[in-house]
mmCIF file of C-alpha atoms in Angstrom:
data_model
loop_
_atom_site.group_PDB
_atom_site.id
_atom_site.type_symbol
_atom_site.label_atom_id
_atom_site.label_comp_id
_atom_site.label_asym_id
_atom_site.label_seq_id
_atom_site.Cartn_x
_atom_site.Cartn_y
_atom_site.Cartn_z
ATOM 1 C CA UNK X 262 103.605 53.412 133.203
ATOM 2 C CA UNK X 263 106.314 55.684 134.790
ATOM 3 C CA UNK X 264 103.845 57.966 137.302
ATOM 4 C CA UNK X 265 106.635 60.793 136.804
ATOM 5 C CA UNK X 266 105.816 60.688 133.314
ATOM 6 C CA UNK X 267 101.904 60.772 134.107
ATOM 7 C CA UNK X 268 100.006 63.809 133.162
ATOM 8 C CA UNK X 269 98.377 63.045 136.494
ATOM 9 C CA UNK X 270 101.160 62.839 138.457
ATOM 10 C CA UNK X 271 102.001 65.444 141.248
ATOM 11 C CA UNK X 272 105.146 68.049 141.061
ATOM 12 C CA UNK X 273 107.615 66.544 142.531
ATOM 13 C CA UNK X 274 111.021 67.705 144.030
ATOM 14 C CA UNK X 275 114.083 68.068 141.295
ATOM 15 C CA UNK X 276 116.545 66.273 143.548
ATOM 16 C CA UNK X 277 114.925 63.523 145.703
ATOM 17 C CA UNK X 278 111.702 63.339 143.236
ATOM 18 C CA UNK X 279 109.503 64.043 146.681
ATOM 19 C CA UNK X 280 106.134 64.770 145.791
ATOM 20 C CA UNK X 281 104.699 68.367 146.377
ATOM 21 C CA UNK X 282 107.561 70.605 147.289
ATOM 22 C CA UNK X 283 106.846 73.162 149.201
ATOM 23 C CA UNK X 284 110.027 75.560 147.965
ATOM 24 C CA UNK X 285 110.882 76.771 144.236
ATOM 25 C CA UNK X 286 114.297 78.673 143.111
ATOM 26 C CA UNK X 287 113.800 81.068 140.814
ATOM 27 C CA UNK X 288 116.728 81.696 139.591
ATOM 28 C CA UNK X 289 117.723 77.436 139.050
ATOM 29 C CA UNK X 290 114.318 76.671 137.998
ATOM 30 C CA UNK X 291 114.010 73.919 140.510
ATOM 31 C CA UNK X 292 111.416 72.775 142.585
ATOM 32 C CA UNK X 293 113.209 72.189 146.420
ATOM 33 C CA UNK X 294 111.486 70.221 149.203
ATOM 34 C CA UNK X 295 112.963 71.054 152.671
ATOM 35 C CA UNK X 296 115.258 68.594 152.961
ATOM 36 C CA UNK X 297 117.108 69.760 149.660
ATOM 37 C CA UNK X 298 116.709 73.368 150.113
ATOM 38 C CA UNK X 299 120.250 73.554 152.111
ATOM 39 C CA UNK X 300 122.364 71.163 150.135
ATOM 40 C CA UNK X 301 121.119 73.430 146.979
ATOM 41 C CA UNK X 302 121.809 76.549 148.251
ATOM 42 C CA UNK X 303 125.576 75.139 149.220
ATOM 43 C CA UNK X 304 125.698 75.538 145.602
ATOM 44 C CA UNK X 305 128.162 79.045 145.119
ATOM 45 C CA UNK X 306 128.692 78.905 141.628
ATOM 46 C CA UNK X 307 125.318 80.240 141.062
ATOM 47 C CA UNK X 308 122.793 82.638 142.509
ATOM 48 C CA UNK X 309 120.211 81.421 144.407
ATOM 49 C CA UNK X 310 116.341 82.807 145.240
ATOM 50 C CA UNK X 311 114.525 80.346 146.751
ATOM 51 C CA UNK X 312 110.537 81.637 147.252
ATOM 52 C CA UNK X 313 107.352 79.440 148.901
ATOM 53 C CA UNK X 314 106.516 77.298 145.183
ATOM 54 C CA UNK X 315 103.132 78.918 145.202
ATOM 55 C CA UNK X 316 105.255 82.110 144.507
ATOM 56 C CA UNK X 317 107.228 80.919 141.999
ATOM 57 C CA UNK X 318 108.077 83.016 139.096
ATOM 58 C CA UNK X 319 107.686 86.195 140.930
ATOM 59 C CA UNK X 320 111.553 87.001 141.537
ATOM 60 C CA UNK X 321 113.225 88.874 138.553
ATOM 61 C CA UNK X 322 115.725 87.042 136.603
ATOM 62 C CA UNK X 323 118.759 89.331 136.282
ATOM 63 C CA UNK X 324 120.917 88.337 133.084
ATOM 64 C CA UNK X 325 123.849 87.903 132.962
ATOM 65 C CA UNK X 326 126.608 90.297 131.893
ATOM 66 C CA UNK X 327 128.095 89.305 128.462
ATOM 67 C CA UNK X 328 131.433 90.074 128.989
ATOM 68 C CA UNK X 329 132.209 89.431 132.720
ATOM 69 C CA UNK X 330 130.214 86.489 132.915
ATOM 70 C CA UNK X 331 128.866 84.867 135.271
ATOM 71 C CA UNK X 332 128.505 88.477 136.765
ATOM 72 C CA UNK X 333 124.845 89.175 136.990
ATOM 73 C CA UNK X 334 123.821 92.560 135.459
ATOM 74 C CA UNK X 335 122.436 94.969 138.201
ATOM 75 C CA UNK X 336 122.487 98.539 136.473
ATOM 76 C CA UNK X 337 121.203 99.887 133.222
ATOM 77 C CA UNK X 338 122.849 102.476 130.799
ATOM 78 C CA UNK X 339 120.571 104.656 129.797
ATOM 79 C CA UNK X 340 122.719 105.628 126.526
ATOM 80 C CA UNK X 341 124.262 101.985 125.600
ATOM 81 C CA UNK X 342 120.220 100.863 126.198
ATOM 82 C CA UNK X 343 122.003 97.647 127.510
ATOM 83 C CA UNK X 344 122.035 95.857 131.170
ATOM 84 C CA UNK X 345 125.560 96.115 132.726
ATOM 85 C CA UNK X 346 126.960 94.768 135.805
ATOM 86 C CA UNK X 347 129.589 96.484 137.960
ATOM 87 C CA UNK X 348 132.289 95.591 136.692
ATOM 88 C CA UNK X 349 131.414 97.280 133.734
ATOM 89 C CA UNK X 350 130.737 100.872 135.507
ATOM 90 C CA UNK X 351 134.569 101.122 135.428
ATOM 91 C CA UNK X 352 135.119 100.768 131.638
ATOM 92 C CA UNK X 353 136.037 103.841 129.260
ATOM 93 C CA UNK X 354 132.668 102.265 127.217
ATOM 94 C CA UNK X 355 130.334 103.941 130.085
ATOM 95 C CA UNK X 356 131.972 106.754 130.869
ATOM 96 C CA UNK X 357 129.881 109.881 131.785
ATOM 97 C CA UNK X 358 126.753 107.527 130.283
ATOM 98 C CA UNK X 359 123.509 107.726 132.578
ATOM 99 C CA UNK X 360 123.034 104.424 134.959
ATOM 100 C CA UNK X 361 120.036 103.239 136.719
ATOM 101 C CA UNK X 362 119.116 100.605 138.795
ATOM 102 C CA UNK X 363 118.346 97.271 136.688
ATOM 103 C CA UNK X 364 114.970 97.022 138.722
ATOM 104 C CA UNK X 365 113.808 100.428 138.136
ATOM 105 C CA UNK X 366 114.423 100.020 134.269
ATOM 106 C CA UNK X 367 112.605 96.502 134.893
ATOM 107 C CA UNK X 368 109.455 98.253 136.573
ATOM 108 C CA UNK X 369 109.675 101.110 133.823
ATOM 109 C CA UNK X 370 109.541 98.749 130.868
ATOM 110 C CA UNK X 371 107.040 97.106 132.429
ATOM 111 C CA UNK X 372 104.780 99.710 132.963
ATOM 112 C CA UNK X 373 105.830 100.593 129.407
ATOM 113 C CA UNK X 374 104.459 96.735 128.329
ATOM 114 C CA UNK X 375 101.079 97.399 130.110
ATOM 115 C CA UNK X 376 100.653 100.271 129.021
ATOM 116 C CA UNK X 377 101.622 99.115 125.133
ATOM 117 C CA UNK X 378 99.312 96.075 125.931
ATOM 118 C CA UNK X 379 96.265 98.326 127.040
ATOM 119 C CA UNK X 380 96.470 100.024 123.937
ATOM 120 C CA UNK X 381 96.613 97.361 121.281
ATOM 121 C CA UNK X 382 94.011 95.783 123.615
ATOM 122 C CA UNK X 383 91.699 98.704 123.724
ATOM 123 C CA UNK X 384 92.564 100.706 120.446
ATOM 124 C CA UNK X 385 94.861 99.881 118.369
ATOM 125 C CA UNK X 386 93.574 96.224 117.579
ATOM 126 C CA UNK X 387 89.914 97.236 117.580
ATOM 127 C CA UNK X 388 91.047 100.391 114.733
ATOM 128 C CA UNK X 389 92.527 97.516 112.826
ATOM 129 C CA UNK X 390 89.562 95.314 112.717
ATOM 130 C CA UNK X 391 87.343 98.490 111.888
ATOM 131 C CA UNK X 392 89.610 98.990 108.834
ATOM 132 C CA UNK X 393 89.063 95.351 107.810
ATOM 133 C CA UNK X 394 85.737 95.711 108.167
ATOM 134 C CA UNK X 395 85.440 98.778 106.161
ATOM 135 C CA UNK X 396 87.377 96.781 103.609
ATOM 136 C CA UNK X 397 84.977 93.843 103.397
ATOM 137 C CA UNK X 398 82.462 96.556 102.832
ATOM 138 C CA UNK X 399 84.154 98.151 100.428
ATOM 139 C CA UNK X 400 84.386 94.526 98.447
ATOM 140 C CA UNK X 401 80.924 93.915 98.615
ATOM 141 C CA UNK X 402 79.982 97.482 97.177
ATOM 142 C CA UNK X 403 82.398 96.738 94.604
ATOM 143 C CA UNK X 404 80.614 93.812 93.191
ATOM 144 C CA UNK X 405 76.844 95.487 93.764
ATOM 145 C CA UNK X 406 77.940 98.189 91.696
ATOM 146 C CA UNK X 407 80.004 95.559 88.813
ATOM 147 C CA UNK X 408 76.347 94.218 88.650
ATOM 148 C CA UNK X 409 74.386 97.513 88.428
ATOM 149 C CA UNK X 410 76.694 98.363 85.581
ATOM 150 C CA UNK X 411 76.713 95.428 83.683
ATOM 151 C CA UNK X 412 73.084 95.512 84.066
ATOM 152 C CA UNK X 413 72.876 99.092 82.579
ATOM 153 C CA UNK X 414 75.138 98.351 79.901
ATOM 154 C CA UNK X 415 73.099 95.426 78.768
ATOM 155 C CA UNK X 416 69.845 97.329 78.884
ATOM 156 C CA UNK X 417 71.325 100.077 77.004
ATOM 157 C CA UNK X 418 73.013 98.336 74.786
ATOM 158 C CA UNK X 419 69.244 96.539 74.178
ATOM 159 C CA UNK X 420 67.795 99.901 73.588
ATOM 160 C CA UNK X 421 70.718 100.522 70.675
ATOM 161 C CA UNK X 422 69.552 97.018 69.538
ATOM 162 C CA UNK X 423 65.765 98.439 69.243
ATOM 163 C CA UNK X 424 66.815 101.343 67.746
ATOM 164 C CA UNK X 425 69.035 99.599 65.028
ATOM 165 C CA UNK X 426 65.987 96.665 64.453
ATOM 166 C CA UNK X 427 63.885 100.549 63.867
ATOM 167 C CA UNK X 428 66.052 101.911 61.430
ATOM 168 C CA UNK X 429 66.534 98.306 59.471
ATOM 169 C CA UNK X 430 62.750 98.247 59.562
ATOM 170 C CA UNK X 431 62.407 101.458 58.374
ATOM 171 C CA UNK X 432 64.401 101.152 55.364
ATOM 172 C CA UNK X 433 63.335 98.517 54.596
ATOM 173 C CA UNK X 434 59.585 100.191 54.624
ATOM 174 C CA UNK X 435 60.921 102.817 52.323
ATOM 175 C CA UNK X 436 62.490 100.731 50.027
ATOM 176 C CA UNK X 437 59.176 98.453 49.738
ATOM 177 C CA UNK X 438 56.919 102.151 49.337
ATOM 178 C CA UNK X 439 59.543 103.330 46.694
ATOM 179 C CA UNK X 440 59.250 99.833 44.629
ATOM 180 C CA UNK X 441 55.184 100.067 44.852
ATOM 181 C CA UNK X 442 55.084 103.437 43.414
ATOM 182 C CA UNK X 443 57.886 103.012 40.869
ATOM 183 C CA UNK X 444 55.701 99.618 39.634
ATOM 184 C CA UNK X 445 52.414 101.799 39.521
ATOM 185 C CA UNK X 446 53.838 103.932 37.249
ATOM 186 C CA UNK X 447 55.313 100.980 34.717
ATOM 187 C CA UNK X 448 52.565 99.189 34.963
ATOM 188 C CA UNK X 449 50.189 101.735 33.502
ATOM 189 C CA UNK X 450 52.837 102.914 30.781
ATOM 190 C CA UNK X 451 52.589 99.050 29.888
ATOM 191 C CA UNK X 452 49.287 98.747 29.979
ATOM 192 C CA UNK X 453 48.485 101.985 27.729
ATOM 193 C CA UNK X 454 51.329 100.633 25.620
ATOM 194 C CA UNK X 455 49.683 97.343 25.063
ATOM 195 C CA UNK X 456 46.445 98.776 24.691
ATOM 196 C CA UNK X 457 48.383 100.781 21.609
ATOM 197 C CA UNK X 458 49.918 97.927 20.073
ATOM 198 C CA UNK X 459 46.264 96.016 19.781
ATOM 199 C CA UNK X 460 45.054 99.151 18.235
ATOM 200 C CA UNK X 461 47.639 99.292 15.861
ATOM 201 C CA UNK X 462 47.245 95.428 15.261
ATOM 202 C CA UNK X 463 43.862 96.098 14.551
ATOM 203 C CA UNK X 464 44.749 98.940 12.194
ATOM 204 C CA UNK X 465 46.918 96.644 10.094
ATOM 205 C CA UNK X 466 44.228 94.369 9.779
ATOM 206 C CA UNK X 467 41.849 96.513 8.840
ATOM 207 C CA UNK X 468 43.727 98.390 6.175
ATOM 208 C CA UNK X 469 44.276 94.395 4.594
ATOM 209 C CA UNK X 470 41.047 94.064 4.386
ATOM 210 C CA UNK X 471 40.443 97.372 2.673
ATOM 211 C CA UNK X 472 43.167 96.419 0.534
ATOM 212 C CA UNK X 473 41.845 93.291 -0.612
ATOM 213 C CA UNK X 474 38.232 94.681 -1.270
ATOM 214 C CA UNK X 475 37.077 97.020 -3.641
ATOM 215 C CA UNK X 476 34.434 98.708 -1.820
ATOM 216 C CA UNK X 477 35.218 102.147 -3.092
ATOM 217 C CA UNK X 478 33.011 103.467 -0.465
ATOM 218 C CA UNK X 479 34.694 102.236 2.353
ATOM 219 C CA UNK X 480 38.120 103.125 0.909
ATOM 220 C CA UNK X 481 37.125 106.324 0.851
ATOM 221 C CA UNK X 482 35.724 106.807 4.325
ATOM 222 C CA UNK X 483 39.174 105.395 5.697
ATOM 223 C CA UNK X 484 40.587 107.930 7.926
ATOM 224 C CA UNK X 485 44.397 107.701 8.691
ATOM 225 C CA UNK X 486 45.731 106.864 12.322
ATOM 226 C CA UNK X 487 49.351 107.091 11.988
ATOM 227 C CA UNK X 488 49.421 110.452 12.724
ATOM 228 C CA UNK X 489 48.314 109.401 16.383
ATOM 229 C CA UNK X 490 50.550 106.730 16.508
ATOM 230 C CA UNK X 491 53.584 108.579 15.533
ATOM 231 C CA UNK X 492 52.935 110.560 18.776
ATOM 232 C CA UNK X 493 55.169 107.632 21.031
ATOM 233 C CA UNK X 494 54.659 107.474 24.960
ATOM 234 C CA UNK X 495 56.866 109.597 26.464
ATOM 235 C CA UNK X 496 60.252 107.552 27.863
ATOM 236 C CA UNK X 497 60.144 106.289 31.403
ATOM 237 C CA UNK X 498 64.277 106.604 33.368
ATOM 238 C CA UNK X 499 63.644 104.772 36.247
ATOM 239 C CA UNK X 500 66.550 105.450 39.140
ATOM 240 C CA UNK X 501 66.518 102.663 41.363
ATOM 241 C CA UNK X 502 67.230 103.197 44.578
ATOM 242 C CA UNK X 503 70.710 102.307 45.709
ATOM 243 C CA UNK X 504 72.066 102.088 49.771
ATOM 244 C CA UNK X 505 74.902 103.393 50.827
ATOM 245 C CA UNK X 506 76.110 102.597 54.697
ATOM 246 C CA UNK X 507 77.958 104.763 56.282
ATOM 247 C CA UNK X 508 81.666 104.087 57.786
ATOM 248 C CA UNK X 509 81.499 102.758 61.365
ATOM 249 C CA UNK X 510 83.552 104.677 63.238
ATOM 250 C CA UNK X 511 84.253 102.721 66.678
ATOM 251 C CA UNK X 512 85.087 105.485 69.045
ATOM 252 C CA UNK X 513 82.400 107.458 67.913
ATOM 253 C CA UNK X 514 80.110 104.700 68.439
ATOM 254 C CA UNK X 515 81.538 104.019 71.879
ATOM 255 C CA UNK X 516 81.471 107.779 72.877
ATOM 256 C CA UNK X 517 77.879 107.809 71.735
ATOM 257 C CA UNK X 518 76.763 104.940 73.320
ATOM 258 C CA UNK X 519 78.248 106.045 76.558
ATOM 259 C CA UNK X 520 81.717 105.925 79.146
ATOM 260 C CA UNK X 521 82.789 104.423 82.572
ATOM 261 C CA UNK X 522 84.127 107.266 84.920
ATOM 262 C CA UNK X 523 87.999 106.923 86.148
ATOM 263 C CA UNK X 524 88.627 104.058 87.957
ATOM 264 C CA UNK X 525 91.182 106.262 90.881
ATOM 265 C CA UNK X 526 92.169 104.918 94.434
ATOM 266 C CA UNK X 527 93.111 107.858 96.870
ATOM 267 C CA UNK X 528 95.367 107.172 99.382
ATOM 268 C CA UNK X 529 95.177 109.265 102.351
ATOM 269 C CA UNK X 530 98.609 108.370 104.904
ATOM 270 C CA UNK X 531 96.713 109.759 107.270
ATOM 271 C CA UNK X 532 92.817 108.785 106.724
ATOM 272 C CA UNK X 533 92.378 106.770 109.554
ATOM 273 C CA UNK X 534 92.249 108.730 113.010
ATOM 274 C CA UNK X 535 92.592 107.438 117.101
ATOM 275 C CA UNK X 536 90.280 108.673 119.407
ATOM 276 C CA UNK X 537 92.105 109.684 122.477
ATOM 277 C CA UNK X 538 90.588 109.762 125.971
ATOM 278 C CA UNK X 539 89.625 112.699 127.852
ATOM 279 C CA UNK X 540 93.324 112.510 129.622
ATOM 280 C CA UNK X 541 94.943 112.458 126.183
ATOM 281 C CA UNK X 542 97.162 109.518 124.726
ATOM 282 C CA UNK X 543 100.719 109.460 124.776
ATOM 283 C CA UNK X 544 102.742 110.510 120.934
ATOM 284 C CA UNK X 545 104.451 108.154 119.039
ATOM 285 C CA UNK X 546 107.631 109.403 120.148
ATOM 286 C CA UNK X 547 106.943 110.419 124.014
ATOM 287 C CA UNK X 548 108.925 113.180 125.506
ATOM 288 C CA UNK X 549 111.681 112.316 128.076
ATOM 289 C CA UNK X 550 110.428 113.536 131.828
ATOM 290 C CA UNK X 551 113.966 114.840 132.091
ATOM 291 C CA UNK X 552 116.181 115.750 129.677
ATOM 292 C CA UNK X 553 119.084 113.612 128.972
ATOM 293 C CA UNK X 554 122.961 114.163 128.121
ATOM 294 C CA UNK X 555 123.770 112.624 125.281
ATOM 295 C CA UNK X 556 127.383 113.651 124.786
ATOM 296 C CA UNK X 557 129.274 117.067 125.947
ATOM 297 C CA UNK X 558 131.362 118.854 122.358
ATOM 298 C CA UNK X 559 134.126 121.135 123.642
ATOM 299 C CA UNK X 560 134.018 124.168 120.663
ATOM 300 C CA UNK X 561 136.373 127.122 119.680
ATOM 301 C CA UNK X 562 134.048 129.445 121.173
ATOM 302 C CA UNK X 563 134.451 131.355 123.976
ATOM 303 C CA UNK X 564 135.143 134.555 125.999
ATOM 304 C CA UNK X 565 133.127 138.040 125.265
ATOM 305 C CA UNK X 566 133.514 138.558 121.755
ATOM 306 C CA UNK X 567 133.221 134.546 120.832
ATOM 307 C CA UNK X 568 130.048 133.501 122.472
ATOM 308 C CA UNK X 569 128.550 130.731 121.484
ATOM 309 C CA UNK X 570 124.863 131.958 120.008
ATOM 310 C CA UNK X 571 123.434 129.476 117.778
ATOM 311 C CA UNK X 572 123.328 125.190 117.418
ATOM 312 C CA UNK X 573 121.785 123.446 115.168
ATOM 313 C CA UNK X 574 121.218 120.344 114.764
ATOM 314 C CA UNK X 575 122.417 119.064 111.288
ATOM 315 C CA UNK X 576 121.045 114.876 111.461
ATOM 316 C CA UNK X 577 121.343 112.888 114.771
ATOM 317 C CA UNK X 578 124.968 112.569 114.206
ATOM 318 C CA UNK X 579 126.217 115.955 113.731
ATOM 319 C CA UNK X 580 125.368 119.787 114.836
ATOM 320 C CA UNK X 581 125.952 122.738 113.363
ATOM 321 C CA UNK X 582 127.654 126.046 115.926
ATOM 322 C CA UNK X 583 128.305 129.546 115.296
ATOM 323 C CA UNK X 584 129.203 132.687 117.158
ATOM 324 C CA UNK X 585 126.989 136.308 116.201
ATOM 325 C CA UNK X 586 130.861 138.002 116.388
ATOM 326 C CA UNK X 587 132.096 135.534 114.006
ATOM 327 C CA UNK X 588 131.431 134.523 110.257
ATOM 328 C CA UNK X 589 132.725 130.807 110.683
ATOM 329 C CA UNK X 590 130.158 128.328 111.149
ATOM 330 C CA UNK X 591 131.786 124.975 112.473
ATOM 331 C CA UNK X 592 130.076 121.395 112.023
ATOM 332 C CA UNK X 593 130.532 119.086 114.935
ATOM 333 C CA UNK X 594 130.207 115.265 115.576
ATOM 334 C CA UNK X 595 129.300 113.777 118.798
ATOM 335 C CA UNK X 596 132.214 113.199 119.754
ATOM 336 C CA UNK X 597 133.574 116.547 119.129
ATOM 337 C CA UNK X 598 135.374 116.097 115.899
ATOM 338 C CA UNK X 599 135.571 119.078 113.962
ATOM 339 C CA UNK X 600 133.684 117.778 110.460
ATOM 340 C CA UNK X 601 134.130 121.364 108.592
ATOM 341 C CA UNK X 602 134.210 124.864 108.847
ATOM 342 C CA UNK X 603 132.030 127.240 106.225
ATOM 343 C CA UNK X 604 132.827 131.072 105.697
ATOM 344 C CA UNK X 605 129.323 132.994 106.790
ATOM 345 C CA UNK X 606 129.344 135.727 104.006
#
C-alpha cells in the first residue's frame, strides 16, 4: 500500500513529500517544510502568507478582483456591496461611493455571522422546535377529539335507535289493544246473534209441530215471537285502523338529531412572539450607526423665495421635492433625472 495514501500516514510536505512540515501557506494551500519555504516564496505570480502549520487557516483569503485580475481585492464599497481592489477606486463605477478597508468589512460580517449564529443557536431554532411541538400537540388533540365525537355520535345516534324501537313498540301495543277491543265487541254481537238464530230454529220447529197436531189447546196457547225477532241487532261499522308515516324530511332529521360546529383555522402572521433579553435584540432591519449617502440630486430649487421645504420619498428609486413658495412638485430619480412635474392646486 502507498503510505501517502494511508489514512495513517503523517502530513507531509507538498513539494519534497517530507513528513511533518513545520510551515503552511495560506494563501497556496500548501504545506512547506523549511527547505521549500524559499524556493516557494520565489514564486511572484502569486501572493504568498506563509504561517507556523499549527496556525494554518488563520490568515484571511482576500479574493480576487473580477475585472483586474489577478489583483487581490483590498477595499469594500459600501454602496456596490462588492470587494474592489485599487485599481478599481479610479473607475467612474465608484465614484463618490463609500470605501472601507476589506478587513474591517471582514471583522464586521463576522461579528455579524456570530452574532446571526448566537441567535438561531439560542432563539430562533429553539422558537422553531416549540412551534413543531405545539403542532404535534395540536395533531394528537385532533384525533382525541375525532374519537370523543364519533363516540358521541354513536351513543346518540343509539339513543334515537331506542327511541325509534319505543315508538315501533308502542304502535304496535296500540294496534294489538285496538284489535282486542274491536274483537270483544264482534264477538258478543255474534254470539247474541247465534243465540237468536237457535231460538228462531227452535221456533220453526215448534210451530211444525203445532202444525202437524191438532191439539187445539196448545194451538191456542201459542204466543207469537216474530214481533221480537223483527227487532234486528243493531249494525256493527267497524273502522279499522289504518297507519299513515309521515314524510322523512332529512335536514330536519339531521338538525334534530344534532350539528358539528365550524371547522375554521385562524391564522395569526404574527402569533408567535421572541423573547428579547434584558439588553434588547436587534430589529429585523437594524439601523445604520451612521447615516449613509446614497446619491446627491441637484434640484431647481434654490435662493430665498425657492427653498427647498419638503422630500419625500416616493419607492426606493424615486423622491418626491417641493418648495412652500412654489405650487410645482417635481419627482426625482437617483440619479437626478427629472421623472415629472405636478401642478400643486
Amino acid at each position: 500500500m502507498d503510505p501517502r495514501s494511508s489514512a495513517q500516514d503523517v502530513v507531509r510536505c507538498d513539494v519534497c513529500d517530507t513528513p511533518v512540515p513545520p510551515l503552511h501557506c495560506d494563501f497556496c494551500q500548501t504545506n512547506l517544510c523549511k527547505a521549500c519555504v524559499g524556493e516557494h516564496m520565489l514564486d511572484l505570480s502569486k501572493k504568498h502568507q506563509v504561517v507556523p502549520f499549527q496556525d494554518r487557516g488563520s490568515t484571511p483569503y482576500y479574493p480576487i478582483c473580477t475585472k483586474h485580475s489577478p489583483k487581490q481585492c483590498e477595499l469594500h464599497c459600501e454602496q456596490c456591496d462588492i470587494p474592489i481592489c485599487a485599481h478599481c477606486v479610479s473607475s467612474e463605477s465608484h465614484k463618490h461611493h463609500k470605501l472601507v478597508d476589506i478587513y474591517t468589512n471582514y471583522e464586521k460580517k463576522r461579528e455579524d455571522l456570530q452574532k446571526d449564529l448566537q441567535e438561531l443557536i439560542k432563539s430562533l431554532s429553539p422558537k422553531y422546535q416549540e412551534i413543531a411541538n405545539k403542532i404535534t400537540v395540536q395533531k394528537a388533540d385532533l384525533s382525541k377529539n375525532a374519537e370523543k365525537l364519533t363516540s358521541a355520535i354513536d351513543k346518540h345516534g343509539e339513543v334515537w335507535h331506542r327511541e325509534i324501537d319505543t315508538i315501533i313498540q308502542k304502535l304496535k301495543s296500540d294496534l294489538d289493544e285496538m284489535d282486542a277491543k274491536h274483537l270483544a265487541v264482534l264477538n258478543k254481537q255474534e254470539d247474541e246473534i247465534t243465540h237468536t238464530i237457535s231460538e228462531i230454529t227452535q221456533s220453526i220447529a215448534d210451530l211444525k209441530k203445532l202444525l202437524d197436531s191438532n191439539d187445539v189447546s196448545r194451538v191456542s196457547a201459542y204466543k207469537s215471537r216474530n214481533d221480537e225477532f223483527r227487532r234486528l241487532p243493531p249494525k256493527l261499522t267497524v273502522s279499522l285502523p289504518n297507519f299513515t308515516p309521515q314524510k322523512i324530511n332529512p335536514e330536519q332529521l339531521y338538525q334534530q338529531f344534532g350539528s358539528l360546529s365550524a371547522f375554521s383555522i385562524t391564522t395569526e402572521e404574527h402569533g408567535y412572539s421572541m423573547e428579547t433579553s434584558e439588553a434588547g435584540s436587534s430589529p429585523v432591519t437594524p439601523l445604520l450607526g451612521e447615516p449613509r449617502v446614497i446619491s446627491t440630486i441637484q434640484t431647481q430649487y434654490g435662493g430665498y423665495s425657492k427653498d427647498l421645504t419638503s422630500v419625500t420619498c416616493h419607492s426606493d428609486e424615486e423622491i418626491w421635492v417641493c418648495s412652500f413658495n412654489n405650487k410645482m412638485m417635481r419627482l426625482y430619480n437617483l440619479q437626478g433625472e427629472l421623472v415629472k412635474s405636478v401642478q400643486k392646486t
